[in-house]
PDB file of C-alpha atoms and ligand atoms in Angstrom:
ATOM      1  CA  MET B   1     -25.450   0.749  11.682  1.00 54.00           C
ATOM      2  CA  ALA B   2     -23.851   3.820  10.184  1.00 63.00           C
ATOM      3  CA  VAL B   3     -23.503   2.685   6.578  1.00 81.00           C
ATOM      4  CA  ASN B   4     -24.589   5.757   4.699  1.00 82.00           C
ATOM      5  CA  ASN B   5     -25.668   6.079   1.097  1.00 85.00           C
ATOM      6  CA  SER B   6     -23.018   8.625   0.227  1.00 86.00           C
ATOM      7  CA  PHE B   7     -20.285   6.171   1.258  1.00 88.00           C
ATOM      8  CA  LEU B   8     -21.861   3.343  -0.741  1.00 90.00           C
ATOM      9  CA  LYS B   9     -22.127   5.565  -3.802  1.00 88.00           C
ATOM     10  CA  SER B  10     -18.386   6.228  -3.541  1.00 87.00           C
ATOM     11  CA  VAL B  11     -17.706   2.490  -3.779  1.00 91.00           C
ATOM     12  CA  ALA B  12     -16.823   1.482  -7.337  1.00 88.00           C
ATOM     13  CA  TYR B  13     -19.349  -1.369  -7.187  1.00 90.00           C
ATOM     14  CA  PHE B  14     -22.408   0.759  -6.575  1.00 89.00           C
ATOM     15  CA  PRO B  15     -22.466   3.879  -8.711  1.00 83.00           C
ATOM     16  CA  GLY B  16     -25.856   4.675 -10.175  1.00 82.00           C
ATOM     17  CA  LEU B  17     -27.872   2.550  -7.728  1.00 87.00           C
ATOM     18  CA  SER B  18     -31.156   4.097  -6.605  1.00 89.00           C
ATOM     19  CA  THR B  19     -31.859   4.826  -2.952  1.00 90.00           C
ATOM     20  CA  GLU B  20     -34.069   1.701  -2.728  1.00 90.00           C
ATOM     21  CA  GLU B  21     -31.340  -0.436  -4.236  1.00 88.00           C
ATOM     22  CA  LEU B  22     -28.747   0.995  -1.860  1.00 90.00           C
ATOM     23  CA  ASP B  23     -31.123   0.219   1.016  1.00 90.00           C
ATOM     24  CA  SER B  24     -31.261  -3.407  -0.064  1.00 87.00           C
ATOM     25  CA  VAL B  25     -27.445  -3.488  -0.299  1.00 89.00           C
ATOM     26  CA  LYS B  26     -27.247  -2.150   3.255  1.00 91.00           C
ATOM     27  CA  LYS B  27     -29.292  -5.070   4.565  1.00 91.00           C
ATOM     28  CA  LEU B  28     -26.545  -7.459   3.483  1.00 92.00           C
ATOM     29  CA  ILE B  29     -23.647  -5.477   4.884  1.00 93.00           C
ATOM     30  CA  PHE B  30     -21.964  -6.052   8.217  1.00 95.00           C
ATOM     31  CA  GLU B  31     -19.532  -3.667   9.855  1.00 96.00           C
ATOM     32  CA  LYS B  32     -16.187  -4.700  11.296  1.00 97.00           C
ATOM     33  CA  LYS B  33     -13.613  -2.601  13.142  1.00 97.00           C
ATOM     34  CA  VAL B  34     -10.010  -3.744  13.352  1.00 98.00           C
ATOM     35  CA  GLU B  35      -6.812  -2.349  14.834  1.00 97.00           C
ATOM     36  CA  ARG B  36      -3.321  -1.773  13.446  1.00 95.00           C
ATOM     37  CA  GLY B  37      -1.640  -5.020  12.511  1.00 95.00           C
ATOM     38  CA  ASP B  38      -4.790  -7.157  12.652  1.00 97.00           C
ATOM     39  CA  ILE B  39      -5.012  -9.720   9.854  1.00 97.00           C
ATOM     40  CA  ILE B  40      -8.459  -9.494   8.280  1.00 98.00           C
ATOM     41  CA  VAL B  41      -8.037 -12.166   5.631  1.00 97.00           C
ATOM     42  CA  PHE B  42      -5.513 -15.028   5.625  1.00 97.00           C
ATOM     43  CA  GLU B  43      -3.980 -16.189   2.341  1.00 96.00           C
ATOM     44  CA  GLY B  44      -5.070 -19.763   1.647  1.00 96.00           C
ATOM     45  CA  ASP B  45      -8.158 -19.720   3.881  1.00 97.00           C
ATOM     46  CA  PRO B  46     -11.659 -20.162   2.452  1.00 97.00           C
ATOM     47  CA  PRO B  47     -13.217 -16.721   1.821  1.00 96.00           C
ATOM     48  CA  GLU B  48     -15.815 -15.403   4.219  1.00 96.00           C
ATOM     49  CA  ALA B  49     -16.700 -12.094   2.660  1.00 97.00           C
ATOM     50  CA  LEU B  50     -16.066  -9.343   0.175  1.00 96.00           C
ATOM     51  CA  TYR B  51     -14.833  -6.241   1.991  1.00 97.00           C
ATOM     52  CA  PHE B  52     -14.949  -2.483   1.430  1.00 96.00           C
ATOM     53  CA  VAL B  53     -12.720  -0.100   3.359  1.00 97.00           C
ATOM     54  CA  SER B  54     -14.771   2.633   5.003  1.00 95.00           C
ATOM     55  CA  SER B  55     -11.932   4.370   6.867  1.00 95.00           C
ATOM     56  CA  GLY B  56      -8.228   3.652   7.260  1.00 96.00           C
ATOM     57  CA  VAL B  57      -5.938   1.661   4.980  1.00 97.00           C
ATOM     58  CA  VAL B  58      -5.496  -2.076   4.354  1.00 97.00           C
ATOM     59  CA  LYS B  59      -2.419  -3.756   2.914  1.00 96.00           C
ATOM     60  CA  MET B  60      -2.763  -6.845   0.688  1.00 96.00           C
ATOM     61  CA  PHE B  61       0.269  -9.126   0.603  1.00 95.00           C
ATOM     62  CA  ARG B  62       1.491 -12.613  -0.139  1.00 92.00           C
ATOM     63  CA  THR B  63       4.155 -14.433   1.803  1.00 89.00           C
ATOM     64  CA  SER B  64       6.765 -16.574   0.082  1.00 82.00           C
ATOM     65  CA  ALA B  65       7.941 -19.984   1.297  1.00 80.00           C
ATOM     66  CA  GLU B  66      10.971 -18.230   2.871  1.00 78.00           C
ATOM     67  CA  GLY B  67       8.632 -15.901   4.746  1.00 78.00           C
ATOM     68  CA  LYS B  68       9.279 -12.835   2.572  1.00 79.00           C
ATOM     69  CA  GLU B  69       6.367 -10.508   2.145  1.00 85.00           C
ATOM     70  CA  GLN B  70       5.369  -8.951  -1.171  1.00 88.00           C
ATOM     71  CA  VAL B  71       2.849  -6.142  -0.928  1.00 91.00           C
ATOM     72  CA  LEU B  72       0.391  -6.429  -3.805  1.00 92.00           C
ATOM     73  CA  ASN B  73      -1.863  -3.509  -3.165  1.00 92.00           C
ATOM     74  CA  ILE B  74      -2.802  -0.729  -0.764  1.00 93.00           C
ATOM     75  CA  VAL B  75      -6.563  -0.488  -0.289  1.00 96.00           C
ATOM     76  CA  ARG B  76      -7.965   2.947   0.587  1.00 95.00           C
ATOM     77  CA  PRO B  77     -11.456   4.127   1.600  1.00 95.00           C
ATOM     78  CA  GLY B  78     -14.091   3.295  -1.014  1.00 93.00           C
ATOM     79  CA  GLU B  79     -12.046   0.416  -2.447  1.00 95.00           C
ATOM     80  CA  SER B  80     -12.743  -3.307  -2.119  1.00 96.00           C
ATOM     81  CA  PHE B  81     -10.605  -6.351  -1.393  1.00 97.00           C
ATOM     82  CA  ASN B  82     -10.901 -10.148  -1.365  1.00 97.00           C
ATOM     83  CA  ASP B  83     -13.151  -9.794  -4.420  1.00 95.00           C
ATOM     84  CA  VAL B  84     -11.836 -12.754  -6.407  1.00 94.00           C
ATOM     85  CA  PRO B  85     -12.234 -15.531  -3.816  1.00 95.00           C
ATOM     86  CA  ALA B  86     -15.538 -14.042  -2.659  1.00 95.00           C
ATOM     87  CA  PHE B  87     -16.869 -14.387  -6.201  1.00 93.00           C
ATOM     88  CA  ASP B  88     -15.269 -17.629  -7.365  1.00 92.00           C
ATOM     89  CA  GLY B  89     -15.314 -19.433  -4.028  1.00 92.00           C
ATOM     90  CA  GLY B  90     -11.646 -20.447  -4.269  1.00 95.00           C
ATOM     91  CA  LEU B  91      -9.187 -19.898  -1.432  1.00 97.00           C
ATOM     92  CA  ASN B  92      -8.052 -16.400  -0.444  1.00 96.00           C
ATOM     93  CA  LEU B  93      -5.312 -15.258  -2.838  1.00 94.00           C
ATOM     94  CA  ALA B  94      -3.605 -12.861  -0.452  1.00 96.00           C
ATOM     95  CA  SER B  95      -3.634 -11.794   3.165  1.00 97.00           C
ATOM     96  CA  ALA B  96      -5.101  -8.471   4.227  1.00 98.00           C
ATOM     97  CA  GLN B  97      -3.716  -6.528   7.177  1.00 97.00           C
ATOM     98  CA  ALA B  98      -4.905  -3.289   8.770  1.00 97.00           C
ATOM     99  CA  MET B  99      -2.188  -0.594   8.552  1.00 96.00           C
ATOM    100  CA  GLY B 100      -3.886   1.400  11.318  1.00 96.00           C
ATOM    101  CA  PRO B 101      -7.378   1.465  12.826  1.00 96.00           C
ATOM    102  CA  VAL B 102      -9.744   0.430  10.026  1.00 97.00           C
ATOM    103  CA  THR B 103     -13.522   0.299   9.648  1.00 97.00           C
ATOM    104  CA  LEU B 104     -14.700  -2.223   7.088  1.00 97.00           C
ATOM    105  CA  TYR B 105     -17.996  -3.129   5.518  1.00 96.00           C
ATOM    106  CA  GLY B 106     -18.367  -6.697   4.365  1.00 96.00           C
ATOM    107  CA  ILE B 107     -20.862  -8.664   2.310  1.00 95.00           C
ATOM    108  CA  PRO B 108     -20.859 -12.333   3.367  1.00 96.00           C
ATOM    109  CA  LYS B 109     -19.863 -14.640   0.555  1.00 94.00           C
ATOM    110  CA  HIS B 110     -23.135 -16.571   0.746  1.00 92.00           C
ATOM    111  CA  SER B 111     -25.121 -13.380   0.090  1.00 93.00           C
ATOM    112  CA  LEU B 112     -23.180 -12.354  -2.990  1.00 91.00           C
ATOM    113  CA  ASP B 113     -24.832 -14.652  -5.545  1.00 86.00           C
ATOM    114  CA  LEU B 114     -28.295 -13.599  -4.520  1.00 86.00           C
ATOM    115  CA  PHE B 115     -27.184  -9.991  -4.486  1.00 86.00           C
ATOM    116  CA  LEU B 116     -25.917 -10.148  -8.075  1.00 88.00           C
ATOM    117  CA  GLN B 117     -29.073 -11.919  -9.203  1.00 89.00           C
ATOM    118  CA  GLU B 118     -31.169  -9.164  -7.685  1.00 86.00           C
ATOM    119  CA  HIS B 119     -28.960  -6.358  -9.010  1.00 86.00           C
ATOM    120  CA  PRO B 120     -27.573  -7.551 -12.335  1.00 88.00           C
ATOM    121  CA  GLN B 121     -26.440  -4.027 -13.267  1.00 87.00           C
ATOM    122  CA  VAL B 122     -23.823  -4.258 -10.481  1.00 90.00           C
ATOM    123  CA  ALA B 123     -22.137  -7.061 -12.438  1.00 90.00           C
ATOM    124  CA  VAL B 124     -20.873  -4.493 -14.957  1.00 91.00           C
ATOM    125  CA  SER B 125     -19.201  -2.504 -12.159  1.00 91.00           C
ATOM    126  CA  VAL B 126     -17.775  -5.727 -10.737  1.00 92.00           C
ATOM    127  CA  ALA B 127     -16.231  -6.497 -14.119  1.00 93.00           C
ATOM    128  CA  ASN B 128     -14.649  -3.024 -14.213  1.00 93.00           C
ATOM    129  CA  VAL B 129     -13.231  -3.337 -10.707  1.00 94.00           C
ATOM    130  CA  LEU B 130     -11.808  -6.793 -11.414  1.00 94.00           C
ATOM    131  CA  ALA B 131     -10.368  -5.651 -14.738  1.00 95.00           C
ATOM    132  CA  ALA B 132      -8.491  -2.807 -13.016  1.00 93.00           C
ATOM    133  CA  GLN B 133      -7.148  -5.259 -10.429  1.00 92.00           C
ATOM    134  CA  VAL B 134      -5.953  -7.642 -13.140  1.00 92.00           C
ATOM    135  CA  ARG B 135      -4.125  -4.801 -14.900  1.00 92.00           C
ATOM    136  CA  HIS B 136      -2.360  -3.806 -11.682  1.00 90.00           C
ATOM    137  CA  LEU B 137      -1.412  -7.412 -10.887  1.00 90.00           C
ATOM    138  CA  VAL B 138      -0.163  -8.192 -14.387  1.00 89.00           C
ATOM    139  CA  SER B 139       2.206  -5.232 -14.267  1.00 86.00           C
ATOM    140  CA  LEU B 140       3.449  -6.414 -10.853  1.00 86.00           C
ATOM    141  CA  VAL B 141       3.949  -9.938 -12.195  1.00 84.00           C
ATOM    142  CA  GLU B 142       5.982  -8.571 -15.064  1.00 82.00           C
ATOM    143  CA  ASP B 143       8.205  -6.624 -12.680  1.00 80.00           C
ATOM    144  CA  LEU B 144       8.626  -9.480 -10.245  1.00 78.00           C
ATOM    145  CA  SER B 145       9.255 -12.311 -12.635  1.00 73.00           C
ATOM    146  CA  PHE B 146      10.588 -11.072 -15.962  1.00 68.00           C
ATOM    147  CA  ARG B 147      12.640  -8.025 -15.152  1.00 69.00           C
ATOM    148  CA  PRO B 148      15.775  -7.868 -13.061  1.00 83.00           C
ATOM    149  CA  VAL B 149      14.324  -5.196 -10.817  1.00 89.00           C
ATOM    150  CA  VAL B 150      16.747  -5.647  -7.926  1.00 93.00           C
ATOM    151  CA  GLY B 151      19.571  -4.890 -10.354  1.00 93.00           C
ATOM    152  CA  ARG B 152      17.884  -1.750 -11.576  1.00 93.00           C
ATOM    153  CA  VAL B 153      17.264  -0.544  -8.032  1.00 95.00           C
ATOM    154  CA  ALA B 154      20.947  -1.240  -7.279  1.00 95.00           C
ATOM    155  CA  LYS B 155      21.894   0.874 -10.283  1.00 93.00           C
ATOM    156  CA  VAL B 156      19.729   3.776  -9.087  1.00 94.00           C
ATOM    157  CA  LEU B 157      21.373   3.613  -5.653  1.00 95.00           C
ATOM    158  CA  LEU B 158      24.860   3.725  -7.180  1.00 93.00           C
ATOM    159  CA  GLU B 159      23.945   6.554  -9.487  1.00 90.00           C
ATOM    160  CA  TYR B 160      22.578   8.743  -6.723  1.00 89.00           C
ATOM    161  CA  ALA B 161      24.966   7.903  -3.912  1.00 90.00           C
ATOM    162  CA  GLY B 162      26.990  10.710  -2.386  1.00 80.00           C
ATOM    163  CA  ASP B 163      30.725  10.158  -2.563  1.00 71.00           C
ATOM    164  CA  GLY B 164      31.319  11.174   1.021  1.00 64.00           C
ATOM    165  CA  THR B 165      32.423  14.716   0.176  1.00 67.00           C
ATOM    166  CA  SER B 166      29.141  15.906  -1.310  1.00 67.00           C
ATOM    167  CA  PRO B 167      25.832  14.743   0.110  1.00 67.00           C
ATOM    168  CA  GLY B 168      23.933  12.121  -1.847  1.00 68.00           C
ATOM    169  CA  GLN B 169      20.657  12.930  -3.547  1.00 77.00           C
ATOM    170  CA  GLN B 170      17.506  12.434  -1.554  1.00 89.00           C
ATOM    171  CA  LEU B 171      15.257   9.828  -3.117  1.00 94.00           C
ATOM    172  CA  THR B 172      11.945   8.432  -1.945  1.00 96.00           C
ATOM    173  CA  GLN B 173      10.939   4.855  -2.716  1.00 96.00           C
ATOM    174  CA  GLN B 174       8.449   6.427  -5.120  1.00 93.00           C
ATOM    175  CA  ASP B 175      11.302   8.226  -6.933  1.00 93.00           C
ATOM    176  CA  MET B 176      13.362   5.034  -7.095  1.00 94.00           C
ATOM    177  CA  ALA B 177      10.349   3.184  -8.507  1.00 92.00           C
ATOM    178  CA  ALA B 178       9.923   5.770 -11.246  1.00 89.00           C
ATOM    179  CA  MET B 179      13.631   5.605 -12.106  1.00 90.00           C
ATOM    180  CA  ALA B 180      13.771   1.812 -12.110  1.00 89.00           C
ATOM    181  CA  GLY B 181      10.526   1.627 -14.099  1.00 86.00           C
ATOM    182  CA  THR B 182       8.682  -0.344 -11.476  1.00 89.00           C
ATOM    183  CA  ALA B 183       6.144  -0.031  -8.661  1.00 89.00           C
ATOM    184  CA  ARG B 184       6.878   1.294  -5.174  1.00 92.00           C
ATOM    185  CA  GLU B 185       5.922  -2.098  -3.674  1.00 91.00           C
ATOM    186  CA  VAL B 186       8.662  -3.752  -5.733  1.00 91.00           C
ATOM    187  CA  VAL B 187      11.305  -1.190  -4.680  1.00 94.00           C
ATOM    188  CA  SER B 188      10.469  -1.797  -1.053  1.00 93.00           C
ATOM    189  CA  ARG B 189      10.996  -5.536  -1.524  1.00 91.00           C
ATOM    190  CA  SER B 190      14.196  -4.981  -3.566  1.00 94.00           C
ATOM    191  CA  LEU B 191      15.702  -2.840  -0.790  1.00 96.00           C
ATOM    192  CA  LYS B 192      14.958  -5.637   1.674  1.00 94.00           C
ATOM    193  CA  VAL B 193      16.666  -8.140  -0.624  1.00 92.00           C
ATOM    194  CA  LEU B 194      19.773  -5.912  -0.902  1.00 95.00           C
ATOM    195  CA  GLN B 195      19.751  -5.453   2.863  1.00 95.00           C
ATOM    196  CA  SER B 196      19.505  -9.177   3.553  1.00 94.00           C
ATOM    197  CA  GLU B 197      22.371  -9.781   1.111  1.00 93.00           C
ATOM    198  CA  GLY B 198      24.464  -7.426   3.211  1.00 95.00           C
ATOM    199  CA  VAL B 199      25.274  -4.891   0.489  1.00 96.00           C
ATOM    200  CA  ILE B 200      23.303  -2.012   1.965  1.00 97.00           C
ATOM    201  CA  GLU B 201      22.183  -0.996   5.426  1.00 96.00           C
ATOM    202  CA  ILE B 202      19.099   1.067   6.039  1.00 96.00           C
ATOM    203  CA  ASP B 203      19.701   3.461   8.903  1.00 93.00           C
ATOM    204  CA  ARG B 204      16.385   5.286   9.299  1.00 95.00           C
ATOM    205  CA  HIS B 205      16.450   7.902   6.498  1.00 94.00           C
ATOM    206  CA  ARG B 206      19.857   6.859   5.188  1.00 93.00           C
ATOM    207  CA  ILE B 207      20.682   4.052   2.820  1.00 95.00           C
ATOM    208  CA  VAL B 208      24.305   3.156   3.435  1.00 94.00           C
ATOM    209  CA  ILE B 209      26.050   1.222   0.689  1.00 95.00           C
ATOM    210  CA  THR B 210      28.294  -1.101   2.672  1.00 95.00           C
ATOM    211  CA  ASP B 211      29.642  -3.195  -0.195  1.00 95.00           C
ATOM    212  CA  LYS B 212      29.950  -1.075  -3.298  1.00 94.00           C
ATOM    213  CA  GLU B 213      31.600  -3.767  -5.393  1.00 94.00           C
ATOM    214  CA  ALA B 214      28.896  -6.310  -4.675  1.00 95.00           C
ATOM    215  CA  LEU B 215      26.222  -3.704  -5.429  1.00 95.00           C
ATOM    216  CA  ARG B 216      27.977  -2.948  -8.737  1.00 94.00           C
ATOM    217  CA  GLY B 217      27.909  -6.634  -9.547  1.00 93.00           C
ATOM    218  CA  ILE B 218      24.164  -6.797  -8.878  1.00 92.00           C
ATOM    219  CA  ALA B 219      23.563  -3.641 -10.926  1.00 91.00           C
ATOM    220  CA  GLY B 220      25.700  -4.946 -13.772  1.00 85.00           C
ATOM    221  CA  ALA B 221      23.797  -8.202 -13.841  1.00 68.00           C
ATOM    222  CA  SER B 222      20.705  -6.267 -14.845  1.00 58.00           C
ATOM    223  CA  ASN B 223      22.174  -5.101 -18.148  1.00 50.00           C
TER     224      ASN B 223
ATOM    225  CA  MET X   1      16.901  18.392  14.962  1.00 88.00           C
ATOM    226  CA  VAL X   2      15.290  15.175  13.834  1.00 92.00           C
ATOM    227  CA  VAL X   3      14.930  14.596  10.091  1.00 94.00           C
ATOM    228  CA  MET X   4      11.240  13.995   9.402  1.00 97.00           C
ATOM    229  CA  PRO X   5       9.047  13.179   6.392  1.00 97.00           C
ATOM    230  CA  VAL X   6       8.439  16.131   4.087  1.00 96.00           C
ATOM    231  CA  VAL X   7       5.008  17.521   3.223  1.00 97.00           C
ATOM    232  CA  ASP X   8       3.936  19.289   0.058  1.00 97.00           C
ATOM    233  CA  ARG X   9       1.144  21.406   1.522  1.00 96.00           C
ATOM    234  CA  GLU X  10      -0.341  22.138  -1.897  1.00 96.00           C
ATOM    235  CA  LYS X  11      -0.946  18.447  -2.578  1.00 97.00           C
ATOM    236  CA  CYS X  12      -2.384  17.475   0.826  1.00 98.00           C
ATOM    237  CA  ASN X  13      -6.165  17.025   0.749  1.00 97.00           C
ATOM    238  CA  GLY X  14      -6.512  16.485   4.489  1.00 97.00           C
ATOM    239  CA  CYS X  15      -7.805  12.903   4.148  1.00 97.00           C
ATOM    240  CA  GLY X  16      -5.881  11.783   7.247  1.00 97.00           C
ATOM    241  CA  LEU X  17      -4.894   8.337   5.926  1.00 97.00           C
ATOM    242  CA  CYS X  18      -1.247   8.968   6.849  1.00 98.00           C
ATOM    243  CA  ILE X  19      -2.274   9.730  10.442  1.00 97.00           C
ATOM    244  CA  SER X  20      -4.220   6.484  10.601  1.00 96.00           C
ATOM    245  CA  VAL X  21      -1.152   4.384   9.758  1.00 97.00           C
ATOM    246  CA  CYS X  22       1.529   6.313  11.691  1.00 97.00           C
ATOM    247  CA  TYR X  23       2.495   4.645  14.982  1.00 95.00           C
ATOM    248  CA  CYS X  24       4.453   7.572  16.409  1.00 94.00           C
ATOM    249  CA  GLU X  25       1.905  10.386  16.498  1.00 93.00           C
ATOM    250  CA  ALA X  26       4.180  12.605  14.422  1.00 96.00           C
ATOM    251  CA  LEU X  27       1.412  13.656  12.069  1.00 97.00           C
ATOM    252  CA  ILE X  28      -1.450  16.023  12.856  1.00 97.00           C
ATOM    253  CA  LEU X  29      -3.946  17.959  10.774  1.00 96.00           C
ATOM    254  CA  VAL X  30      -3.768  21.741  11.167  1.00 96.00           C
ATOM    255  CA  ASP X  31      -6.304  23.656   9.070  1.00 95.00           C
ATOM    256  CA  ASN X  32      -6.898  20.437   7.130  1.00 96.00           C
ATOM    257  CA  VAL X  33      -3.263  20.133   6.074  1.00 96.00           C
ATOM    258  CA  ILE X  34      -0.752  17.669   7.496  1.00 97.00           C
ATOM    259  CA  THR X  35       1.832  19.076   9.862  1.00 97.00           C
ATOM    260  CA  VAL X  36       4.784  16.927  10.915  1.00 97.00           C
ATOM    261  CA  LEU X  37       6.017  17.101  14.510  1.00 97.00           C
ATOM    262  CA  GLU X  38       9.637  16.261  15.168  1.00 96.00           C
ATOM    263  CA  THR X  39      10.042  13.028  17.091  1.00 96.00           C
ATOM    264  CA  GLU X  40      12.753  10.432  17.570  1.00 94.00           C
ATOM    265  CA  GLU X  41       9.956   7.856  17.619  1.00 96.00           C
ATOM    266  CA  CYS X  42       9.581   8.012  13.834  1.00 97.00           C
ATOM    267  CA  GLY X  43      11.473   4.987  12.533  1.00 95.00           C
ATOM    268  CA  TRP X  44      11.114   5.972   8.837  1.00 97.00           C
ATOM    269  CA  CYS X  45       8.708   3.129   8.181  1.00 96.00           C
ATOM    270  CA  THR X  46       7.561   5.129   5.079  1.00 96.00           C
ATOM    271  CA  GLU X  47       3.978   3.933   5.494  1.00 96.00           C
ATOM    272  CA  CYS X  48       2.680   7.527   5.483  1.00 97.00           C
ATOM    273  CA  GLU X  49       4.179   7.916   1.998  1.00 97.00           C
ATOM    274  CA  ALA X  50       2.871   4.512   0.890  1.00 96.00           C
ATOM    275  CA  VAL X  51      -0.755   5.267   1.767  1.00 97.00           C
ATOM    276  CA  CYS X  52      -0.961   8.924   0.712  1.00 97.00           C
ATOM    277  CA  PRO X  53      -3.291   9.074  -2.294  1.00 96.00           C
ATOM    278  CA  THR X  54      -1.910  12.386  -3.591  1.00 96.00           C
ATOM    279  CA  GLY X  55       1.844  12.024  -3.069  1.00 95.00           C
ATOM    280  CA  ALA X  56       1.784  14.873  -0.541  1.00 97.00           C
ATOM    281  CA  ILE X  57       4.051  13.253   2.045  1.00 97.00           C
ATOM    282  CA  ALA X  58       7.490  11.901   1.234  1.00 97.00           C
ATOM    283  CA  CYS X  59      10.137   9.951   3.137  1.00 97.00           C
ATOM    284  CA  PRO X  60      13.295  10.605   1.141  1.00 96.00           C
ATOM    285  CA  PHE X  61      16.399   8.518   1.752  1.00 96.00           C
ATOM    286  CA  GLU X  62      19.865   9.960   1.620  1.00 93.00           C
ATOM    287  CA  ILE X  63      22.096   7.489  -0.187  1.00 93.00           C
ATOM    288  CA  VAL X  64      25.707   7.299   0.972  1.00 91.00           C
ATOM    289  CA  ILE X  65      28.641   5.022   0.385  1.00 90.00           C
ATOM    290  CA  GLU X  66      30.402   3.735   3.464  1.00 85.00           C
ATOM    291  CA  HIS X  67      34.141   4.268   3.278  1.00 74.00           C
ATOM    292  CA  SER X  68      36.054   1.675   5.155  1.00 59.00           C
TER     293      SER X  68
HETATM  294  S1  SF4 P 301       7.695   7.293   8.475  1.00 51.92           S
HETATM  295 FE1  SF4 P 301       6.305   5.988   9.693  1.00 51.92          FE
HETATM  296  S2  SF4 P 301       6.664   6.626  11.793  1.00 51.92           S
HETATM  297 FE2  SF4 P 301       7.540   8.251  10.503  1.00 51.92          FE
HETATM  298  S3  SF4 P 301       5.902   9.766  10.254  1.00 51.92           S
HETATM  299 FE3  SF4 P 301       5.701   8.313   8.515  1.00 51.92          FE
HETATM  300  S4  SF4 P 301       4.241   6.750   9.229  1.00 51.92           S
HETATM  301 FE4  SF4 P 301       4.947   7.894  11.044  1.00 51.92          FE
HETATM  302  S1  SF4 P 302      -2.447  10.934   3.372  1.00 51.92           S
HETATM  303 FE1  SF4 P 302      -1.548  12.561   2.067  1.00 51.92          FE
HETATM  304  S2  SF4 P 302      -3.309  13.800   1.417  1.00 51.92           S
HETATM  305 FE2  SF4 P 302      -4.020  12.542   3.153  1.00 51.92          FE
HETATM  306  S3  SF4 P 302      -3.689  13.858   4.963  1.00 51.92           S
HETATM  307 FE3  SF4 P 302      -1.836  12.613   4.743  1.00 51.92          FE
HETATM  308  S4  SF4 P 302      -0.420  13.878   3.500  1.00 51.92           S
HETATM  309 FE4  SF4 P 302      -2.477  14.772   3.282  1.00 51.92          FE
END
C-alpha cells in the first residue's frame, strides 16, 4: 500500500514520530477510495474507524429532524475525521461525505487503544487535534443557537443589493460570513432558510430579493 | 459569455482540491495555477470556494432586488 512516511508526518497526529514508529502506524492503516457523493460515515452509527484524508475533500454534516443539512467542517488532506466516536466508542456524531474522489486512510477503532498504549506520545497530539475541533464547534454552536444569524445575513443582503439602476455589489459567501460575523457554513444554511421562506431566489450567481419587506422584517428582528 | 468563478492567481498554490470537487470540469491547472474554462454546466454550487484552503477561488453573488 502506498502510505508514505511524508504523508503521515503531515498528519497532525504523527509529527515527531521516528521512522520505526511510523512503520508500526502503517501496519494498522487501511486504505479506502470513495467517489463523489459517497457517504463514508453515517451519523448515529457505531464508529468503525478514525480516518485521515489523503487526497480530495470530505464534508462533515449533521441532518436535522426536518432533513436540513448543517455543514460542520470541511476536511482537507492531512486532516482527520470521526475522531471523537473512534476514541470514546459512542455513536458517530456527524455524517461524512466525499465532495469528489477521495483517498482515505483509516485506523480501525479496535486498533486505536493498543496504538495509543504503544505510542503514548501521540496522545498529546490527539489532545491538540481534539482541542482545535472543540474550538471550531463551540464557535459554530454560538452562531447557530445564540445569535440571530439569519437576520444578520438578511441585513447584509439588503445593504448590498443593487436598486435596479446600479448593479449590486458582488459578495461571496465568505464575504457575507465576515460581514455577518459568522462562518461560511452558517451563511450557506441561512441563504437556504431565506430561500425556503420565499424571500429570496438564488439564480446561479444572482441572489434575487423577491420579497423586500419580508426580508426587512427578518433583518429587523436581529436588532 | 458565461459568468464563472474568479481566481486570484497570486493566492493559488496549485493543490487541485477545487478540481477534485467540481462536477463540471470547468477547472484545470495550467502551470500549477487554476484556470477557469467557461461552461454553462457550472451551476454555481460554490464548492470550489468552500474547499479552497487559500481563498484563491471565489464565487461572488450579485445581489438584486426584484421589482414587481
Ligand atoms: S461553482 Fe461548482 S460547478 Fe462551478 S466551477 Fe465551482 S465547483 Fe465547479
Ligand atoms: S483549491 Fe484553491 S489553491 Fe487549490 S488549486 Fe484550487 S484555487 Fe488553487
